[in-house]
CSV table of C-alpha atoms in Angstrom, one decimal:
chain,number,residue,atom,x,y,z
W,4,MET,CA,82.6,42.3,-34.9
W,5,LYS,CA,85.4,42.0,-32.4
W,6,LYS,CA,84.5,40.0,-29.3
W,7,LEU,CA,86.1,41.2,-26.1
W,8,LYS,CA,86.8,38.4,-23.6
W,9,LEU,CA,87.8,41.0,-20.9
W,10,LEU,CA,86.7,44.5,-20.4
W,11,ALA,CA,88.9,47.1,-18.7
W,12,CYS,CA,87.2,48.6,-15.7
W,13,ILE,CA,88.3,50.8,-12.8
W,14,SER,CA,86.8,48.4,-10.3
W,15,LEU,CA,87.2,44.7,-9.5
W,16,LEU,CA,84.2,42.6,-8.8
W,17,LEU,CA,85.0,40.7,-5.6
W,18,PRO,CA,83.2,37.9,-3.8
W,19,VAL,CA,81.4,39.1,-0.7
W,20,ALA,CA,78.5,38.0,1.5
W,21,ALA,CA,75.1,38.2,-0.1
W,22,ASN,CA,74.0,40.8,2.5
W,23,ALA,CA,77.0,43.0,1.9
W,24,GLU,CA,76.3,46.7,2.8
W,25,PHE,CA,76.7,49.3,0.1
W,26,LYS,CA,79.5,51.7,1.0
W,27,LEU,CA,81.1,54.8,-0.5
W,28,ASP,CA,84.8,55.0,-1.1
W,29,ASP,CA,86.7,56.4,1.8
W,30,ARG,CA,87.3,59.7,0.0
W,31,TYR,CA,83.5,60.5,0.4
W,32,GLN,CA,81.3,61.2,3.4
W,33,ASP,CA,77.7,60.3,3.9
W,34,LYS,CA,76.7,61.9,7.3
W,35,ASP,CA,73.0,62.1,6.4
W,36,GLY,CA,72.8,58.4,5.5
W,37,ASP,CA,71.2,58.8,2.1
W,38,LEU,CA,73.9,56.5,0.5
W,39,ILE,CA,75.4,59.3,-1.7
W,40,ALA,CA,78.4,61.5,-1.1
W,41,ASP,CA,77.8,64.7,0.8
W,42,ILE,CA,78.7,68.0,-0.6
W,43,PRO,CA,82.0,69.0,1.1
W,44,ALA,CA,81.3,71.3,4.1
W,45,ASP,CA,84.6,73.1,3.5
W,46,ALA,CA,84.0,75.7,0.8
W,47,SER,CA,87.6,75.4,-0.3
W,48,GLN,CA,86.9,71.8,-1.4
W,49,GLN,CA,83.9,72.9,-3.6
W,50,VAL,CA,84.4,73.6,-7.3
W,51,ASP,CA,82.8,76.1,-9.6
W,52,PRO,CA,84.1,75.4,-13.1
W,53,SER,CA,83.7,77.9,-15.9
W,54,THR,CA,82.8,75.1,-18.3
W,55,LEU,CA,80.5,72.2,-17.3
W,56,ILE,CA,81.3,68.9,-18.9
W,57,PHE,CA,78.3,66.6,-19.6
W,58,ALA,CA,78.3,63.0,-20.7
W,59,TYR,CA,75.5,60.6,-21.8
W,60,THR,CA,76.0,56.9,-21.1
W,61,PRO,CA,78.2,55.2,-23.7
W,62,VAL,CA,76.4,54.4,-27.0
W,63,GLU,CA,77.4,53.0,-30.4
W,64,ASP,CA,77.5,56.5,-32.1
W,65,PRO,CA,78.2,59.3,-29.7
W,66,ALA,CA,78.0,61.9,-32.5
W,67,VAL,CA,74.3,61.1,-32.9
W,68,TYR,CA,73.7,61.9,-29.2
W,69,ARG,CA,75.7,65.1,-29.3
W,70,GLU,CA,72.9,66.4,-31.5
W,71,VAL,CA,70.1,64.8,-29.5
W,72,TRP,CA,71.3,66.6,-26.4
W,73,SER,CA,72.3,69.9,-28.0
W,74,GLU,CA,69.1,71.8,-27.2
W,75,PHE,CA,69.1,70.6,-23.6
W,76,LEU,CA,72.7,71.6,-23.2
W,77,ASP,CA,71.9,75.1,-24.5
W,78,HIS,CA,69.2,75.3,-21.9
W,79,LEU,CA,71.6,74.0,-19.2
W,80,ALA,CA,74.1,76.8,-20.2
W,81,GLU,CA,71.4,79.4,-20.0
W,82,THR,CA,70.1,78.2,-16.7
W,83,THR,CA,73.6,78.0,-15.0
W,84,GLY,CA,75.3,80.8,-16.8
W,85,LYS,CA,78.1,78.4,-17.7
W,86,LYS,CA,79.6,77.1,-20.9
W,87,VAL,CA,78.7,73.5,-21.4
W,88,GLN,CA,80.6,70.9,-23.4
W,89,PHE,CA,79.4,67.4,-24.5
W,90,PHE,CA,81.9,64.7,-23.7
W,91,PRO,CA,81.5,61.5,-25.8
W,92,VAL,CA,82.5,58.7,-23.6
W,93,GLN,CA,83.5,55.3,-25.0
W,94,SER,CA,82.9,53.0,-22.0
W,95,ASN,CA,81.4,53.0,-18.5
W,96,ALA,CA,84.8,52.7,-17.0
W,97,ALA,CA,86.0,55.8,-18.8
W,98,GLN,CA,82.9,57.8,-17.7
W,99,ILE,CA,83.3,56.8,-14.1
W,100,GLU,CA,87.0,57.5,-14.1
W,101,ALA,CA,86.5,60.9,-15.6
W,102,MET,CA,84.1,62.0,-12.8
W,103,ARG,CA,86.3,60.5,-10.2
W,104,ALA,CA,89.2,62.5,-11.5
W,105,GLY,CA,87.2,65.7,-11.7
W,106,ARG,CA,87.0,65.9,-15.5
W,107,LEU,CA,83.2,65.3,-15.7
W,108,HIS,CA,80.6,67.3,-13.8
W,109,ILE,CA,77.1,66.1,-15.0
W,110,ALA,CA,76.3,62.7,-16.5
W,111,GLY,CA,73.8,60.0,-17.2
W,112,PHE,CA,75.0,56.7,-15.9
W,113,ASN,CA,73.4,53.5,-17.0
W,114,THR,CA,71.4,51.5,-14.5
W,115,GLY,CA,74.1,49.0,-13.5
W,116,SER,CA,77.0,51.5,-13.4
W,117,ASN,CA,75.1,54.0,-11.2
W,118,PRO,CA,76.1,52.2,-7.9
W,119,LEU,CA,79.7,52.2,-9.0
W,120,ALA,CA,79.6,55.8,-10.0
W,121,VAL,CA,78.0,56.7,-6.6
W,122,ALA,CA,80.5,54.7,-4.6
W,123,CYS,CA,83.7,55.4,-6.5
W,124,ALA,CA,83.1,58.7,-8.3
W,125,GLY,CA,80.9,60.7,-5.9
W,126,LEU,CA,78.0,60.8,-8.3
W,127,ARG,CA,74.8,62.4,-6.7
W,128,PRO,CA,71.9,61.1,-8.9
W,129,PHE,CA,68.7,63.1,-8.8
W,130,THR,CA,66.7,62.4,-11.9
W,131,MET,CA,65.8,60.0,-14.7
W,132,MET,CA,63.5,60.0,-17.7
W,133,ALA,CA,59.9,58.9,-17.4
W,134,ALA,CA,56.8,58.7,-19.5
W,135,GLU,CA,54.2,61.5,-19.5
W,136,ASP,CA,52.2,59.6,-16.8
W,137,GLY,CA,55.3,59.3,-14.6
W,138,SER,CA,56.0,55.6,-15.3
W,139,PHE,CA,59.6,54.7,-16.0
W,140,GLY,CA,62.0,51.8,-16.6
W,141,TYR,CA,63.0,49.1,-19.0
W,142,GLU,CA,63.4,45.4,-19.1
W,143,MET,CA,66.3,43.1,-19.6
W,144,GLU,CA,65.8,40.8,-22.6
W,145,ILE,CA,67.8,37.9,-23.8
W,146,ILE,CA,67.6,37.8,-27.5
W,147,THR,CA,68.7,35.6,-30.4
W,148,TYR,CA,68.1,35.7,-34.2
W,149,PRO,CA,65.7,33.5,-36.3
W,150,ASP,CA,66.9,30.0,-37.1
W,151,SER,CA,69.8,30.3,-34.6
W,152,GLY,CA,68.9,26.9,-33.1
W,153,ILE,CA,68.1,28.6,-29.8
W,154,GLU,CA,64.4,28.2,-29.0
W,155,ASP,CA,64.5,29.0,-25.3
W,156,VAL,CA,67.0,30.1,-22.6
W,157,GLU,CA,68.1,26.5,-21.9
W,158,ASP,CA,69.4,26.2,-25.5
W,159,ILE,CA,72.2,28.7,-24.7
W,160,ARG,CA,74.0,26.0,-22.8
W,161,GLY,CA,77.3,25.3,-24.5
W,162,LYS,CA,77.1,28.4,-26.7
W,163,GLU,CA,78.2,32.0,-26.5
W,164,LEU,CA,76.1,34.7,-24.7
W,165,ALA,CA,77.1,38.3,-25.3
W,166,PHE,CA,77.1,40.6,-22.3
W,167,THR,CA,77.8,44.4,-22.6
W,168,SER,CA,80.1,45.2,-19.6
W,169,GLN,CA,80.5,44.1,-16.1
W,170,THR,CA,79.0,47.4,-14.8
W,171,SER,CA,75.8,47.0,-16.7
W,172,ASN,CA,72.6,45.9,-15.0
W,173,SER,CA,70.7,44.5,-17.9
W,174,GLY,CA,73.9,43.7,-19.9
W,175,PHE,CA,75.5,41.6,-17.2
W,176,LYS,CA,74.4,41.8,-13.5
W,177,ALA,CA,70.7,41.0,-13.9
W,178,PRO,CA,71.0,38.2,-16.5
W,179,SER,CA,73.9,36.6,-14.5
W,180,ALA,CA,71.7,36.5,-11.3
W,181,ILE,CA,68.6,35.3,-13.2
W,182,LEU,CA,70.4,32.6,-15.2
W,183,LYS,CA,72.0,31.3,-12.1
W,184,ALA,CA,68.8,31.4,-9.9
W,185,ASP,CA,66.2,30.3,-12.5
W,186,TYR,CA,68.2,28.1,-14.9
W,187,ASN,CA,71.2,26.9,-12.9
W,188,MET,CA,73.4,28.3,-15.6
W,189,VAL,CA,76.8,30.0,-14.7
W,190,ALA,CA,79.0,32.0,-17.1
W,191,GLY,CA,82.2,30.1,-18.0
W,192,GLU,CA,80.7,26.8,-16.9
W,193,ASP,CA,77.5,26.4,-18.8
W,194,PHE,CA,78.0,28.9,-21.6
W,195,GLU,CA,80.8,31.1,-22.9
W,196,PRO,CA,80.5,34.8,-22.0
W,197,VAL,CA,81.8,37.5,-24.4
W,198,PHE,CA,81.6,41.2,-23.8
W,199,SER,CA,80.6,43.6,-26.6
W,200,GLY,CA,81.1,46.8,-24.7
W,201,LYS,CA,77.7,48.4,-25.4
W,202,HIS,CA,74.0,47.4,-25.8
W,203,ASP,CA,74.1,48.7,-29.4
W,204,ASN,CA,77.0,46.4,-30.2
W,205,SER,CA,75.2,43.4,-28.7
W,206,ILE,CA,72.0,44.0,-30.6
W,207,LEU,CA,73.8,44.6,-33.8
W,208,GLY,CA,75.9,41.5,-33.1
W,209,VAL,CA,72.8,39.3,-32.8
W,210,ALA,CA,71.1,41.0,-35.8
W,211,ASN,CA,74.2,40.3,-37.9
W,212,GLN,CA,74.5,36.8,-36.4
W,213,ASP,CA,77.9,37.5,-34.9
W,214,TYR,CA,76.5,36.4,-31.5
W,215,PRO,CA,74.0,33.6,-31.1
W,216,ALA,CA,72.4,35.4,-28.1
W,217,ALA,CA,72.8,38.5,-26.0
W,218,ALA,CA,71.4,40.1,-22.8
W,219,ILE,CA,70.3,43.7,-23.6
W,220,ALA,CA,68.2,46.6,-22.4
W,221,ASN,CA,65.0,46.7,-24.4
W,222,SER,CA,64.9,50.5,-24.2
W,223,VAL,CA,68.0,50.6,-26.4
W,224,LEU,CA,66.5,47.9,-28.7
W,225,ASN,CA,63.3,49.9,-29.1
W,226,ARG,CA,65.1,53.0,-30.1
W,227,MET,CA,67.2,51.1,-32.6
W,228,LEU,CA,64.1,49.5,-34.1
W,229,SER,CA,62.5,53.0,-34.4
W,230,ARG,CA,65.6,54.3,-36.2
W,231,ASP,CA,65.6,51.2,-38.5
W,232,VAL,CA,69.1,50.3,-37.4
W,233,VAL,CA,67.8,46.8,-37.0
W,234,SER,CA,64.5,45.2,-37.9
W,235,ASP,CA,61.9,43.1,-36.1
W,236,ASP,CA,62.6,40.1,-38.3
W,237,GLN,CA,66.3,40.0,-37.2
W,238,ILE,CA,65.5,39.6,-33.5
W,239,VAL,CA,63.8,36.9,-31.4
W,240,SER,CA,63.2,37.5,-27.7
W,241,LEU,CA,63.8,34.6,-25.4
W,242,TYR,CA,63.3,36.2,-22.0
W,243,LYS,CA,62.0,39.5,-20.5
W,244,SER,CA,62.7,40.5,-16.9
W,245,GLN,CA,60.9,42.7,-14.4
W,246,THR,CA,61.1,46.4,-14.9
W,247,PHE,CA,64.3,48.2,-13.8
W,248,PRO,CA,65.0,52.0,-13.4
W,249,THR,CA,66.6,53.5,-16.4
W,250,THR,CA,69.7,55.8,-16.9
W,251,GLY,CA,70.2,57.9,-13.8
W,252,TYR,CA,71.4,61.5,-14.2
W,253,GLY,CA,73.5,63.2,-11.5
W,254,ILE,CA,76.1,65.7,-10.5
W,255,ALA,CA,79.7,65.5,-9.2
W,256,HIS,CA,79.5,65.8,-5.4
W,257,ASN,CA,81.9,68.6,-5.0
W,258,LEU,CA,80.2,71.2,-7.2
W,259,LYS,CA,79.1,74.3,-5.3
W,260,PRO,CA,75.7,73.8,-3.8
W,261,GLU,CA,74.1,76.7,-5.7
W,262,LEU,CA,75.5,75.3,-8.9
W,263,GLN,CA,74.1,71.9,-8.2
W,264,GLU,CA,70.7,73.5,-7.6
W,265,ALA,CA,70.9,75.4,-10.9
W,266,ILE,CA,71.8,72.2,-12.7
W,267,GLN,CA,68.8,70.4,-11.2
W,268,GLU,CA,66.6,73.3,-12.1
W,269,ALA,CA,67.8,73.0,-15.8
W,270,PHE,CA,66.7,69.4,-16.0
W,271,PHE,CA,63.3,69.9,-14.4
W,272,SER,CA,62.5,73.1,-16.4
W,273,PHE,CA,63.5,71.8,-19.8
W,274,GLU,CA,60.6,71.9,-22.3
W,275,TRP,CA,60.8,68.6,-24.3
W,276,GLU,CA,58.2,69.4,-26.9
W,277,GLY,CA,59.6,69.7,-30.4
W,278,THR,CA,63.2,69.0,-29.4
W,279,ALA,CA,65.6,66.3,-30.6
W,280,LEU,CA,65.6,64.9,-27.1
W,281,GLU,CA,61.8,64.3,-27.4
W,282,GLU,CA,62.2,62.8,-30.9
W,283,GLU,CA,64.9,60.3,-29.7
W,284,PHE,CA,63.6,59.3,-26.3
W,285,SER,CA,59.9,59.2,-27.2
W,286,LYS,CA,60.8,56.1,-29.1
W,287,SER,CA,61.2,54.3,-25.7
W,288,GLY,CA,58.2,56.2,-24.2
W,289,GLU,CA,60.0,58.9,-22.3
W,290,ALA,CA,58.8,62.5,-22.1
W,291,GLN,CA,60.1,64.2,-19.0
W,292,PHE,CA,62.7,64.2,-16.2
W,293,VAL,CA,61.4,63.1,-12.8
W,294,PRO,CA,63.0,63.3,-9.4
W,295,ILE,CA,64.6,60.1,-8.0
W,296,THR,CA,66.8,59.1,-5.1
W,297,PHE,CA,69.5,56.5,-5.3
W,298,GLN,CA,68.5,55.1,-1.9
W,299,GLU,CA,65.0,54.3,-3.0
W,300,HIS,CA,65.0,53.8,-6.8
W,301,TRP,CA,68.2,51.8,-7.0
W,302,GLU,CA,67.4,49.4,-4.1
W,303,VAL,CA,66.6,46.6,-6.5
W,304,ILE,CA,69.9,47.1,-8.4
W,305,ARG,CA,71.9,47.0,-5.1
W,306,LYS,CA,70.0,43.7,-4.3
W,307,ILE,CA,71.1,42.3,-7.7
W,308,ASP,CA,74.7,43.2,-6.9
W,309,ALA,CA,74.4,41.4,-3.5
W,310,ALA,CA,72.8,38.4,-5.2
W,311,ASN,CA,75.7,38.2,-7.6
W,312,GLY,CA,78.1,38.4,-4.6
W,313,VAL,CA,80.0,41.5,-5.9
W,314,ALA,CA,81.5,44.6,-4.3
W,315,TYR,CA,83.4,47.5,-5.7
W,316,ASN,CA,87.0,48.1,-5.1
W,317,CYS,CA,87.6,51.7,-6.2
W,318,GLN,CA,91.0,52.4,-7.6
């Protein structure tokens, strides 16, 4: 497996004060103070595309998820009266750039890239998946493989640790903050960071012993275990974090208000039972879409960004 030392991204992570304020790019306005881009007041700046482009967060095999989302996208088309096209993105950076450029209208952005998508691409998040009882979220785990010589987190010193991408919460931001705060371990000083690009890649890399350890989202691991992509005897967990919000789904800020309302209605009226979406995401305990706000539900993620001393320079 190819190990990427650098990952292309449309943002630069720059040192800032730990109490840095979250801000939108200058191209967006937030007059109501809810931390997301306002819908343009000028109707001439609102868009009403004939075909809606939808993307799910980057995964190892986008073709699998094209089928997983197919029934939902049919429902989305029926609810909005629009054609709908699935867009298989290859990276968080490409997904964010596509929405910023107006080529992507509806998308699920992973936990860590949500703030970047909000700040730099005008994403308006409104929902995420939850269990039947309304509970939601996942944990970051640091994993290794049996007989790797790594018995606990401290044993990663002097070795490689696979991250996913610099925009990922569980794949980079949260473990970086935790390793520094709890173990006094800093990437590039106490261990060698490598970037796999995706959680699937990191999990497979550990299972195949290409990486000695990796920081991953256990929701992805659970789905891969359920599909027998990897097996329990290939993975050893060294650390499990607090619970974080999962993939947040949202809309490009400049879609017409009535279209945004119709898209939201499609998410909340979708019947999961018997669908490919239920079959796939029930593996990680999810059974419905629930309303969220970026201001409330992503507060812990913005705090992690601040603890890491990062800010987004949108380009």
